[in-house]
Coordinates of C-alpha atoms in Angstrom, one line a residue:
M13 CA 0.0 0.0 0.0
I14 CA 2.8 2.2 0.5
R15 CA 3.5 3.9 -3.3
P16 CA 3.8 8.5 5.9
A17 CA 19.7 15.1 15.9
V18 CA 18.6 12.1 18.2
L19 CA 19.8 13.0 21.7
L20 CA 23.3 13.6 20.2
I21 CA 25.1 14.4 23.4
P22 CA 24.0 11.2 25.3
L23 CA 25.0 9.1 22.3
L24 CA 28.5 10.6 22.4
L25 CA 28.9 9.9 26.2
P26 CA 30.0 6.5 27.5
Q27 CA 27.0 4.8 29.3
S28 CA 26.3 1.5 30.9
P29 CA 23.3 -0.3 29.5
A30 CA 21.3 0.5 32.6
A31 CA 21.9 4.3 32.1
Q32 CA 20.7 4.4 28.5
S33 CA 17.3 5.9 27.8
P34 CA 14.9 4.6 25.1
G35 CA 15.9 7.5 22.9
S36 CA 19.6 6.3 22.7
D37 CA 19.2 2.6 22.8
P38 CA 17.5 1.2 19.7
A39 CA 16.1 -1.9 21.3
A40 CA 14.7 0.1 24.2
L41 CA 13.2 2.7 21.8
A42 CA 11.6 -0.1 19.7
R43 CA 10.1 -1.6 22.8
A44 CA 8.8 1.7 24.0
V45 CA 7.1 2.5 20.6
Q46 CA 5.7 -1.0 20.4
E47 CA 4.3 -0.8 24.0
R48 CA 2.7 2.6 23.3
Y49 CA 1.0 1.4 20.1
D50 CA -0.2 -1.8 21.8
R51 CA -2.4 0.6 23.8
V52 CA -3.8 2.6 20.8
R53 CA -7.1 1.2 19.6
D54 CA -7.6 3.6 16.7
F55 CA -5.7 6.4 15.0
S56 CA -6.6 9.2 12.5
A57 CA -4.6 12.0 11.0
D58 CA -4.0 14.2 8.0
F59 CA -0.9 13.2 6.0
T60 CA 1.5 14.4 3.4
H61 CA 3.1 11.7 1.3
T62 CA 6.3 12.6 -0.5
Y63 CA 8.0 10.1 -2.9
E64 CA 11.3 10.9 -4.5
G65 CA 14.0 9.0 -6.5
G66 CA 13.4 5.6 -8.0
V67 CA 14.1 4.6 -11.5
L68 CA 12.5 7.7 -13.0
K69 CA 14.1 10.1 -10.4
K70 CA 10.8 11.8 -9.9
R71 CA 9.4 13.7 -6.9
V72 CA 5.7 13.5 -6.1
V73 CA 3.8 15.1 -3.2
E74 CA 0.3 13.9 -2.3
R75 CA -2.0 14.7 0.6
G76 CA -5.0 13.1 2.3
T77 CA -6.4 11.6 5.4
V78 CA -5.8 8.3 7.2
Q79 CA -8.0 6.3 9.7
I80 CA -6.8 3.1 11.3
K81 CA -8.5 0.8 13.8
K82 CA -7.2 -2.4 15.3
P83 CA -7.1 -5.2 14.3
G84 CA -6.1 -4.6 10.7
R85 CA -8.5 -1.9 9.5
M86 CA -7.2 1.0 7.5
R87 CA -8.6 3.7 5.3
W88 CA -6.1 5.9 3.3
R89 CA -7.9 8.6 1.3
Y90 CA -5.7 10.6 -1.1
T91 CA -7.3 13.9 -2.0
S92 CA -4.5 15.8 -3.9
P93 CA -3.4 15.9 -6.6
E94 CA -5.3 12.8 -7.6
E95 CA -8.1 10.9 -5.8
K96 CA -7.0 7.4 -4.6
L97 CA -8.4 5.1 -1.9
F98 CA -6.9 2.2 0.0
V99 CA -9.1 0.4 2.4
S100 CA -8.5 -2.7 4.6
D101 CA -11.5 -4.3 6.4
G102 CA -9.1 -6.6 8.3
R103 CA -9.2 -9.4 5.8
Q104 CA -8.8 -7.8 2.4
I105 CA -7.0 -4.7 1.1
Y106 CA -8.8 -2.7 -1.6
S107 CA -6.9 -0.3 -3.8
Y108 CA -9.0 2.0 -6.0
V109 CA -8.1 4.9 -8.3
P110 CA -11.4 6.4 -9.6
A111 CA -9.7 7.7 -12.8
D112 CA -8.7 4.1 -13.7
R113 CA -12.1 2.5 -12.8
Q114 CA -10.1 -0.4 -11.4
V115 CA -10.0 -2.1 -8.0
I116 CA -7.1 -4.3 -6.8
V117 CA -8.1 -6.7 -4.1
S118 CA -5.3 -8.3 -2.0
P119 CA -5.3 -10.5 1.2
M120 CA -4.2 -8.9 4.4
P121 CA -0.7 -10.2 5.3
R122 CA -0.6 -13.0 7.9
E123 CA 0.1 -12.0 11.5
D124 CA 3.5 -13.8 11.5
Q125 CA 4.8 -12.0 8.4
A126 CA 7.0 -8.9 8.7
T127 CA 4.8 -6.0 7.9
T128 CA 5.1 -2.3 7.0
A129 CA 5.0 0.4 9.6
A130 CA 1.6 1.4 8.3
L131 CA 0.3 -2.1 9.2
F132 CA 2.1 -1.9 12.5
L133 CA -0.2 1.0 13.3
A134 CA -3.1 -1.3 12.5
G135 CA -1.9 -3.9 15.0
K136 CA -0.1 -6.2 12.6
G137 CA 3.5 -7.2 13.2
D138 CA 5.9 -6.4 16.1
L139 CA 8.9 -4.1 15.9
T140 CA 11.1 -6.1 18.2
R141 CA 10.2 -9.5 16.6
D142 CA 10.1 -8.5 12.9
F143 CA 13.0 -6.0 12.6
T144 CA 16.4 -5.1 13.8
A145 CA 16.7 -1.5 14.8
R146 CA 19.2 1.3 15.0
V147 CA 19.0 5.0 16.1
V148 CA 19.7 7.4 13.2
A149 CA 19.6 11.1 12.6
P150 CA 16.0 12.4 11.9
P151 CA 15.3 13.1 8.2
S152 CA 14.9 16.6 6.8
G153 CA 11.6 18.1 7.8
A154 CA 11.2 16.1 11.0
P155 CA 10.0 18.1 14.0
A156 CA 12.7 19.5 16.3
G157 CA 13.9 17.1 19.0
S158 CA 12.6 14.0 17.1
A159 CA 13.9 10.5 17.7
A160 CA 14.4 8.4 14.6
L161 CA 14.5 4.6 14.5
E162 CA 15.6 2.8 11.4
L163 CA 14.1 -0.7 11.0
S164 CA 15.6 -3.5 8.8
P165 CA 13.3 -6.5 8.3
R166 CA 14.7 -9.7 9.6
H167 CA 13.3 -11.4 6.4
E168 CA 13.7 -9.9 3.0
Q169 CA 10.8 -7.9 1.8
R170 CA 9.7 -7.3 -1.8
D171 CA 8.4 -3.8 -1.4
Y172 CA 11.0 -2.1 0.8
N173 CA 14.5 -2.2 2.2
T174 CA 14.2 -0.2 5.4
L175 CA 11.6 1.6 7.4
T176 CA 12.3 4.6 9.7
L177 CA 9.9 5.7 12.4
V178 CA 10.3 9.4 13.5
T179 CA 8.7 9.8 17.0
D180 CA 8.3 12.2 19.9
P181 CA 11.0 10.9 22.3
A182 CA 8.8 11.6 25.3
T183 CA 5.5 10.2 24.2
H184 CA 6.6 8.0 21.3
V185 CA 3.8 9.3 19.0
I186 CA 4.8 8.6 15.4
W187 CA 5.2 11.8 13.4
M188 CA 6.7 10.4 10.3
L189 CA 7.2 7.1 8.4
V190 CA 10.1 6.7 5.9
A191 CA 10.5 3.7 3.6
T192 CA 13.3 3.1 1.1
D193 CA 13.0 0.7 -1.8
R194 CA 15.4 -1.3 -4.1
Q195 CA 15.1 1.2 -6.9
G196 CA 16.6 4.0 -4.8
G197 CA 13.2 5.5 -4.0
R198 CA 12.3 7.2 -0.7
S199 CA 8.7 7.4 0.5
V200 CA 7.9 9.8 3.4
F201 CA 4.6 10.0 5.3
A202 CA 4.3 13.1 7.6
F203 CA 1.3 13.1 10.0
D204 CA -0.6 16.1 11.3
K205 CA -3.7 16.6 13.5
I206 CA -3.2 13.2 15.1
K207 CA -6.1 11.8 17.1
E208 CA -6.1 8.5 19.0
N209 CA -8.7 6.3 20.7
T210 CA -11.7 8.3 19.4
G211 CA -13.9 5.2 18.9
L212 CA -13.9 4.9 15.1
A213 CA -16.9 2.9 13.8
D214 CA -16.2 -0.4 11.9
N215 CA -18.3 0.8 8.9
V216 CA -15.6 3.4 8.2
F217 CA -13.5 0.5 6.9
S218 CA -16.1 -1.1 4.6
F219 CA -15.6 -0.9 0.8
T220 CA -18.2 -1.4 -1.9
I221 CA -16.7 -2.1 -5.4
P222 CA -18.1 0.7 -7.7
R223 CA -20.4 -0.4 -10.4
G224 CA -18.5 -1.0 -13.7
A225 CA -15.1 -1.1 -12.1
D226 CA -12.6 -3.8 -13.2
V227 CA -11.6 -6.1 -10.3
I228 CA -8.1 -7.6 -10.1
R229 CA -7.4 -10.1 -7.3
T230 CA -3.9 -10.9 -6.2
G231 CA -2.3 -13.3 -3.8
G232 CA -3.9 -16.3 -2.2
P233 CA -6.9 -16.5 0.2
S234 CA -6.6 -14.5 3.4
D235 CA -6.4 -16.6 6.6

Protein backbone atom coordinates (compact mmCIF):
# COMPACT_ATOMS: atom_id res chain seq x y z
CA MET A 1 0.00 0.00 0.00
CA ILE A 2 2.77 2.24 0.47
CA ARG A 3 3.49 3.88 -3.31
CA PRO A 4 3.80 8.45 5.91
CA ALA A 5 19.73 15.06 15.91
CA VAL A 6 18.58 12.12 18.18
CA LEU A 7 19.84 13.00 21.66
CA LEU A 8 23.29 13.60 20.19
CA ILE A 9 25.12 14.40 23.43
CA PRO A 10 23.95 11.23 25.26
CA LEU A 11 25.02 9.14 22.26
CA LEU A 12 28.52 10.57 22.44
CA LEU A 13 28.94 9.92 26.15
CA PRO A 14 29.99 6.53 27.54
CA GLN A 15 27.03 4.84 29.26
CA SER A 16 26.32 1.55 30.88
CA PRO A 17 23.29 -0.31 29.48
CA ALA A 18 21.30 0.51 32.60
CA ALA A 19 21.89 4.25 32.09
CA GLN A 20 20.66 4.36 28.50
CA SER A 21 17.28 5.94 27.77
CA PRO A 22 14.89 4.59 25.12
CA GLY A 23 15.94 7.52 22.92
CA SER A 24 19.57 6.35 22.73
CA ASP A 25 19.18 2.56 22.85
CA PRO A 26 17.51 1.23 19.66
CA ALA A 27 16.15 -1.94 21.28
CA ALA A 28 14.68 0.05 24.17
CA LEU A 29 13.19 2.65 21.81
CA ALA A 30 11.61 -0.07 19.65
CA ARG A 31 10.09 -1.65 22.78
CA ALA A 32 8.80 1.72 24.00
CA VAL A 33 7.14 2.51 20.65
CA GLN A 34 5.67 -1.00 20.43
CA GLU A 35 4.31 -0.82 23.99
CA ARG A 36 2.70 2.55 23.31
CA TYR A 37 0.98 1.42 20.13
CA ASP A 38 -0.21 -1.76 21.81
CA ARG A 39 -2.44 0.63 23.81
CA VAL A 40 -3.76 2.56 20.78
CA ARG A 41 -7.10 1.19 19.57
CA ASP A 42 -7.63 3.63 16.69
CA PHE A 43 -5.73 6.43 14.98
CA SER A 44 -6.61 9.21 12.52
CA ALA A 45 -4.60 12.04 10.98
CA ASP A 46 -3.99 14.23 7.97
CA PHE A 47 -0.92 13.17 6.01
CA THR A 48 1.50 14.40 3.39
CA HIS A 49 3.12 11.67 1.29
CA THR A 50 6.32 12.60 -0.54
CA TYR A 51 7.98 10.14 -2.92
CA GLU A 52 11.31 10.90 -4.54
CA GLY A 53 13.97 9.02 -6.47
CA GLY A 54 13.37 5.61 -7.96
CA VAL A 55 14.08 4.57 -11.52
CA LEU A 56 12.52 7.72 -13.00
CA LYS A 57 14.13 10.07 -10.44
CA LYS A 58 10.81 11.77 -9.89
CA ARG A 59 9.37 13.69 -6.94
CA VAL A 60 5.65 13.49 -6.13
CA VAL A 61 3.82 15.14 -3.22
CA GLU A 62 0.34 13.89 -2.30
CA ARG A 63 -2.02 14.69 0.57
CA GLY A 64 -4.95 13.06 2.25
CA THR A 65 -6.39 11.57 5.43
CA VAL A 66 -5.85 8.27 7.20
CA GLN A 67 -8.00 6.33 9.66
CA ILE A 68 -6.81 3.13 11.33
CA LYS A 69 -8.51 0.75 13.76
CA LYS A 70 -7.20 -2.45 15.26
CA PRO A 71 -7.14 -5.19 14.31
CA GLY A 72 -6.07 -4.59 10.72
CA ARG A 73 -8.52 -1.94 9.54
CA MET A 74 -7.24 1.03 7.52
CA ARG A 75 -8.58 3.75 5.25
CA TRP A 76 -6.07 5.91 3.33
CA ARG A 77 -7.87 8.55 1.26
CA TYR A 78 -5.71 10.62 -1.09
CA THR A 79 -7.32 13.93 -2.04
CA SER A 80 -4.55 15.79 -3.88
CA PRO A 81 -3.39 15.92 -6.63
CA GLU A 82 -5.33 12.76 -7.60
CA GLU A 83 -8.06 10.89 -5.77
CA LYS A 84 -7.04 7.42 -4.57
CA LEU A 85 -8.45 5.15 -1.90
CA PHE A 86 -6.87 2.23 -0.03
CA VAL A 87 -9.13 0.37 2.40
CA SER A 88 -8.52 -2.68 4.58
CA ASP A 89 -11.46 -4.31 6.35
CA GLY A 90 -9.12 -6.56 8.35
CA ARG A 91 -9.17 -9.39 5.80
CA GLN A 92 -8.82 -7.79 2.38
CA ILE A 93 -7.05 -4.67 1.10
CA TYR A 94 -8.85 -2.72 -1.64
CA SER A 95 -6.88 -0.30 -3.83
CA TYR A 96 -9.02 2.02 -5.95
CA VAL A 97 -8.13 4.89 -8.30
CA PRO A 98 -11.39 6.42 -9.61
CA ALA A 99 -9.73 7.69 -12.81
CA ASP A 100 -8.70 4.11 -13.70
CA ARG A 101 -12.05 2.51 -12.78
CA GLN A 102 -10.07 -0.41 -11.37
CA VAL A 103 -10.04 -2.11 -7.95
CA ILE A 104 -7.13 -4.31 -6.85
CA VAL A 105 -8.05 -6.74 -4.06
CA SER A 106 -5.25 -8.32 -1.99
CA PRO A 107 -5.30 -10.46 1.17
CA MET A 108 -4.16 -8.90 4.44
CA PRO A 109 -0.66 -10.21 5.35
CA ARG A 110 -0.55 -12.99 7.92
CA GLU A 111 0.14 -12.02 11.53
CA ASP A 112 3.49 -13.84 11.51
CA GLN A 113 4.80 -11.98 8.45
CA ALA A 114 7.03 -8.91 8.73
CA THR A 115 4.80 -5.95 7.94
CA THR A 116 5.13 -2.33 6.96
CA ALA A 117 5.01 0.39 9.58
CA ALA A 118 1.55 1.37 8.33
CA LEU A 119 0.28 -2.11 9.15
CA PHE A 120 2.10 -1.87 12.49
CA LEU A 121 -0.21 1.05 13.31
CA ALA A 122 -3.12 -1.29 12.55
CA GLY A 123 -1.89 -3.87 15.04
CA LYS A 124 -0.09 -6.16 12.58
CA GLY A 125 3.50 -7.17 13.22
CA ASP A 126 5.88 -6.41 16.06
CA LEU A 127 8.86 -4.06 15.89
CA THR A 128 11.08 -6.13 18.17
CA ARG A 129 10.16 -9.45 16.56
CA ASP A 130 10.09 -8.51 12.87
CA PHE A 131 12.95 -5.98 12.63
CA THR A 132 16.43 -5.10 13.81
CA ALA A 133 16.70 -1.47 14.83
CA ARG A 134 19.24 1.32 15.04
CA VAL A 135 18.97 4.96 16.07
CA VAL A 136 19.68 7.39 13.21
CA ALA A 137 19.56 11.14 12.65
CA PRO A 138 16.02 12.39 11.90
CA PRO A 139 15.32 13.10 8.21
CA SER A 140 14.93 16.57 6.78
CA GLY A 141 11.59 18.06 7.76
CA ALA A 142 11.25 16.15 11.02
CA PRO A 143 10.02 18.14 14.05
CA ALA A 144 12.74 19.55 16.28
CA GLY A 145 13.88 17.12 18.96
CA SER A 146 12.59 14.02 17.14
CA ALA A 147 13.92 10.52 17.71
CA ALA A 148 14.41 8.38 14.58
CA LEU A 149 14.54 4.58 14.54
CA GLU A 150 15.64 2.78 11.37
CA LEU A 151 14.15 -0.71 11.02
CA SER A 152 15.58 -3.46 8.83
CA PRO A 153 13.28 -6.47 8.28
CA ARG A 154 14.66 -9.75 9.59
CA HIS A 155 13.29 -11.41 6.43
CA GLU A 156 13.74 -9.94 2.96
CA GLN A 157 10.77 -7.89 1.78
CA ARG A 158 9.69 -7.33 -1.81
CA ASP A 159 8.41 -3.77 -1.36
CA TYR A 160 11.01 -2.05 0.82
CA ASN A 161 14.54 -2.24 2.19
CA THR A 162 14.24 -0.23 5.40
CA LEU A 163 11.62 1.65 7.38
CA THR A 164 12.29 4.61 9.65
CA LEU A 165 9.93 5.74 12.40
CA VAL A 166 10.26 9.38 13.51
CA THR A 167 8.74 9.80 16.95
CA ASP A 168 8.32 12.16 19.86
CA PRO A 169 11.03 10.90 22.26
CA ALA A 170 8.83 11.61 25.29
CA THR A 171 5.45 10.23 24.17
CA HIS A 172 6.57 7.95 21.28
CA VAL A 173 3.82 9.29 19.01
CA ILE A 174 4.82 8.56 15.39
CA TRP A 175 5.23 11.80 13.45
CA MET A 176 6.73 10.39 10.26
CA LEU A 177 7.24 7.09 8.42
CA VAL A 178 10.05 6.74 5.88
CA ALA A 179 10.48 3.74 3.55
CA THR A 180 13.32 3.06 1.11
CA ASP A 181 13.03 0.67 -1.84
CA ARG A 182 15.38 -1.29 -4.09
CA GLN A 183 15.07 1.24 -6.94
CA GLY A 184 16.56 3.98 -4.77
CA GLY A 185 13.19 5.54 -3.99
CA ARG A 186 12.26 7.16 -0.70
CA SER A 187 8.67 7.44 0.50
CA VAL A 188 7.90 9.79 3.42
CA PHE A 189 4.59 10.04 5.28
CA ALA A 190 4.32 13.07 7.61
CA PHE A 191 1.32 13.11 9.98
CA ASP A 192 -0.58 16.12 11.33
CA LYS A 193 -3.71 16.61 13.46
CA ILE A 194 -3.20 13.20 15.05
CA LYS A 195 -6.09 11.76 17.08
CA GLU A 196 -6.09 8.49 18.99
CA ASN A 197 -8.72 6.30 20.65
CA THR A 198 -11.74 8.26 19.42
CA GLY A 199 -13.92 5.20 18.86
CA LEU A 200 -13.92 4.92 15.06
CA ALA A 201 -16.88 2.86 13.79
CA ASP A 202 -16.25 -0.40 11.91
CA ASN A 203 -18.28 0.78 8.91
CA VAL A 204 -15.63 3.43 8.20
CA PHE A 205 -13.53 0.52 6.85
CA SER A 206 -16.10 -1.11 4.59
CA PHE A 207 -15.62 -0.88 0.83
CA THR A 208 -18.17 -1.41 -1.94
CA ILE A 209 -16.73 -2.08 -5.37
CA PRO A 210 -18.05 0.66 -7.68
CA ARG A 211 -20.41 -0.43 -10.44
CA GLY A 212 -18.53 -1.00 -13.70
CA ALA A 213 -15.05 -1.10 -12.13
CA ASP A 214 -12.62 -3.81 -13.21
CA VAL A 215 -11.56 -6.08 -10.34
CA ILE A 216 -8.10 -7.64 -10.12
CA ARG A 217 -7.42 -10.14 -7.32
CA THR A 218 -3.86 -10.86 -6.21
CA GLY A 219 -2.31 -13.35 -3.81
CA GLY A 220 -3.92 -16.34 -2.15
CA PRO A 221 -6.91 -16.46 0.17
CA SER A 222 -6.65 -14.51 3.41
CA ASP A 223 -6.39 -16.61 6.57
